[in-house]
mmCIF file of N, CA and C in Angstrom:
data_model
loop_
_atom_site.group_PDB
_atom_site.id
_atom_site.type_symbol
_atom_site.label_atom_id
_atom_site.label_comp_id
_atom_site.label_asym_id
_atom_site.label_seq_id
_atom_site.Cartn_x
_atom_site.Cartn_y
_atom_site.Cartn_z
ATOM 1 N N MET A 1 -161.233 -45.680 9.865
ATOM 2 C CA MET A 1 -160.503 -45.995 11.222
ATOM 3 C C MET A 1 -161.187 -47.012 12.029
ATOM 4 N N PRO A 2 -162.549 -47.220 11.877
ATOM 5 C CA PRO A 2 -163.148 -48.040 12.820
ATOM 6 C C PRO A 2 -162.545 -49.398 12.700
ATOM 7 N N VAL A 3 -162.040 -49.682 11.601
ATOM 8 C CA VAL A 3 -161.342 -51.442 11.483
ATOM 9 C C VAL A 3 -160.283 -51.183 12.377
ATOM 10 N N VAL A 4 -159.375 -50.359 12.317
ATOM 11 C CA VAL A 4 -158.195 -50.157 13.097
ATOM 12 C C VAL A 4 -158.419 -50.237 14.640
ATOM 13 N N VAL A 5 -159.445 -49.639 15.075
ATOM 14 C CA VAL A 5 -160.061 -49.555 16.596
ATOM 15 C C VAL A 5 -160.675 -50.866 16.819
ATOM 16 N N ARG A 6 -161.273 -51.666 15.867
ATOM 17 C CA ARG A 6 -161.732 -52.862 16.167
ATOM 18 C C ARG A 6 -160.730 -53.948 16.427
ATOM 19 N N ILE A 7 -159.641 -54.078 15.459
ATOM 20 C CA ILE A 7 -158.523 -54.768 15.688
ATOM 21 C C ILE A 7 -157.714 -54.684 16.981
ATOM 22 N N ASP A 8 -157.821 -53.364 17.533
ATOM 23 C CA ASP A 8 -157.055 -53.124 18.680
ATOM 24 C C ASP A 8 -157.890 -53.669 19.772
ATOM 25 N N VAL A 9 -159.295 -53.399 19.898
ATOM 26 C CA VAL A 9 -160.058 -54.045 20.989
ATOM 27 C C VAL A 9 -160.108 -55.421 20.991
ATOM 28 N N GLU A 10 -160.185 -56.189 19.892
ATOM 29 C CA GLU A 10 -160.102 -57.634 19.564
ATOM 30 C C GLU A 10 -158.757 -58.099 20.197
ATOM 31 N N LEU A 11 -157.716 -57.547 19.842
ATOM 32 C CA LEU A 11 -156.441 -57.913 20.545
ATOM 33 C C LEU A 11 -156.306 -57.818 22.211
ATOM 34 N N ALA A 12 -156.914 -56.870 22.487
ATOM 35 C CA ALA A 12 -156.968 -56.603 24.041
ATOM 36 C C ALA A 12 -158.156 -57.439 24.660
ATOM 37 N N LYS A 13 -159.196 -57.974 24.103
ATOM 38 C CA LYS A 13 -159.998 -58.842 24.707
ATOM 39 C C LYS A 13 -159.266 -60.158 24.788
ATOM 40 N N ARG A 14 -158.760 -60.526 23.554
ATOM 41 C CA ARG A 14 -158.080 -61.973 23.598
ATOM 42 C C ARG A 14 -156.697 -62.059 24.266
ATOM 43 N N LYS A 15 -156.165 -60.813 24.636
ATOM 44 C CA LYS A 15 -154.751 -60.771 25.300
ATOM 45 C C LYS A 15 -153.931 -61.312 24.179
ATOM 46 N N MET A 16 -154.101 -61.235 23.070
ATOM 47 C CA MET A 16 -153.170 -61.826 21.882
ATOM 48 C C MET A 16 -152.103 -60.734 21.424
ATOM 49 N N SER A 17 -150.912 -61.535 21.047
ATOM 50 C CA SER A 17 -149.938 -60.484 20.443
ATOM 51 C C SER A 17 -150.231 -60.067 19.308
ATOM 52 N N VAL A 18 -149.369 -58.949 18.950
ATOM 53 C CA VAL A 18 -149.693 -58.811 17.261
ATOM 54 C C VAL A 18 -149.106 -59.844 16.482
ATOM 55 N N GLY A 19 -148.160 -60.346 16.688
ATOM 56 C CA GLY A 19 -147.756 -61.550 16.039
ATOM 57 C C GLY A 19 -148.478 -62.864 15.921
ATOM 58 N N GLU A 20 -149.242 -63.163 16.952
ATOM 59 C CA GLU A 20 -150.257 -64.045 16.830
ATOM 60 C C GLU A 20 -151.332 -63.810 15.925
ATOM 61 N N PHE A 21 -151.802 -62.671 16.307
ATOM 62 C CA PHE A 21 -153.020 -62.086 15.377
ATOM 63 C C PHE A 21 -152.711 -62.523 13.777
ATOM 64 N N ALA A 22 -151.387 -61.746 13.685
ATOM 65 C CA ALA A 22 -150.939 -61.642 11.981
ATOM 66 C C ALA A 22 -150.728 -63.299 11.492
ATOM 67 N N GLU A 23 -150.653 -64.335 12.273
ATOM 68 C CA GLU A 23 -150.495 -65.706 11.890
ATOM 69 C C GLU A 23 -151.628 -66.081 11.548
ATOM 70 N N ARG A 24 -152.723 -65.684 12.595
ATOM 71 C CA ARG A 24 -154.116 -66.206 12.405
ATOM 72 C C ARG A 24 -154.941 -65.758 11.490
ATOM 73 N N VAL A 25 -154.896 -64.489 11.156
ATOM 74 C CA VAL A 25 -155.362 -64.094 10.047
ATOM 75 C C VAL A 25 -154.919 -63.861 8.500
ATOM 76 N N GLY A 26 -153.325 -64.343 8.612
ATOM 77 C CA GLY A 26 -152.576 -64.387 7.310
ATOM 78 C C GLY A 26 -152.322 -63.081 6.937
ATOM 79 N N LEU A 27 -152.454 -62.217 7.556
ATOM 80 C CA LEU A 27 -151.945 -60.722 7.077
ATOM 81 C C LEU A 27 -150.377 -60.597 7.368
ATOM 82 N N GLY A 28 -149.980 -59.637 6.856
ATOM 83 C CA GLY A 28 -148.252 -59.348 6.805
ATOM 84 C C GLY A 28 -148.301 -58.718 8.176
ATOM 85 N N GLY A 29 -147.130 -59.005 8.960
ATOM 86 C CA GLY A 29 -146.870 -58.365 10.235
ATOM 87 C C GLY A 29 -146.708 -56.864 10.248
ATOM 88 N N LEU A 30 -146.170 -56.497 9.388
ATOM 89 C CA LEU A 30 -145.810 -55.037 9.250
ATOM 90 C C LEU A 30 -147.019 -54.215 9.298
ATOM 91 N N LEU A 31 -148.157 -54.608 8.363
ATOM 92 C CA LEU A 31 -149.306 -54.007 7.993
ATOM 93 C C LEU A 31 -150.184 -54.117 9.451
ATOM 94 N N VAL A 32 -149.858 -55.185 10.192
ATOM 95 C CA VAL A 32 -150.942 -55.132 11.051
ATOM 96 C C VAL A 32 -150.144 -54.355 12.436
ATOM 97 N N ILE A 33 -149.042 -54.300 12.623
ATOM 98 C CA ILE A 33 -148.325 -53.670 13.612
ATOM 99 C C ILE A 33 -148.626 -52.001 13.056
ATOM 100 N N GLY A 34 -148.601 -51.637 12.072
ATOM 101 C CA GLY A 34 -149.129 -50.252 11.739
ATOM 102 C C GLY A 34 -150.250 -49.875 11.954
ATOM 103 N N ALA A 35 -151.154 -50.928 11.812
ATOM 104 C CA ALA A 35 -152.748 -50.638 12.147
ATOM 105 C C ALA A 35 -152.970 -50.523 13.635
ATOM 106 N N VAL A 36 -152.214 -51.610 14.295
ATOM 107 C CA VAL A 36 -152.417 -51.702 15.934
ATOM 108 C C VAL A 36 -151.900 -50.529 16.554
ATOM 109 N N GLY A 37 -150.815 -49.830 15.743
ATOM 110 C CA GLY A 37 -150.078 -48.756 16.465
ATOM 111 C C GLY A 37 -150.994 -47.539 16.339
ATOM 112 N N LEU A 38 -151.665 -47.470 15.092
ATOM 113 C CA LEU A 38 -152.450 -46.359 14.883
ATOM 114 C C LEU A 38 -153.708 -46.404 15.931
ATOM 115 N N GLY A 39 -154.256 -47.543 15.977
ATOM 116 C CA GLY A 39 -155.319 -47.935 17.049
ATOM 117 C C GLY A 39 -154.704 -47.576 18.235
ATOM 118 N N VAL A 40 -153.777 -47.749 18.728
ATOM 119 C CA VAL A 40 -153.469 -47.493 20.255
ATOM 120 C C VAL A 40 -153.292 -45.976 20.278
ATOM 121 N N ARG A 41 -152.904 -45.302 19.287
ATOM 122 C CA ARG A 41 -152.951 -43.813 19.293
ATOM 123 C C ARG A 41 -154.314 -43.122 19.262
ATOM 124 N N ILE A 42 -155.315 -43.600 18.674
ATOM 125 C CA ILE A 42 -156.446 -43.428 18.550
ATOM 126 C C ILE A 42 -157.113 -43.441 20.045
ATOM 127 N N GLY A 43 -156.991 -44.714 20.526
ATOM 128 C CA GLY A 43 -157.431 -45.138 21.964
ATOM 129 C C GLY A 43 -156.855 -44.022 23.173
ATOM 130 N N ARG A 44 -155.757 -43.272 22.862
ATOM 131 C CA ARG A 44 -155.031 -42.572 23.787
ATOM 132 C C ARG A 44 -155.945 -41.177 23.986
ATOM 133 N N HIS A 45 -156.509 -40.746 22.848
ATOM 134 C CA HIS A 45 -156.979 -39.519 22.894
ATOM 135 C C HIS A 45 -158.201 -39.300 23.689
ATOM 136 N N PRO A 46 -158.218 -37.938 24.693
ATOM 137 C CA PRO A 46 -159.000 -37.722 25.405
ATOM 138 C C PRO A 46 -160.482 -37.536 24.884
ATOM 139 N N ARG A 47 -161.489 -38.033 25.665
ATOM 140 C CA ARG A 47 -162.825 -38.153 25.249
ATOM 141 C C ARG A 47 -163.394 -36.917 25.444
#
């Protein structure tokens, strides 16, 4: 799970879209969208 959160944080810091991120790192868009979606849900949990 730390990798998913890291992807989400990097996208937020760079204000980068999921599609742009997928193009830059060469991953399939569906895989990245699923990972980022999971990261967003993790980020919304109360601490």
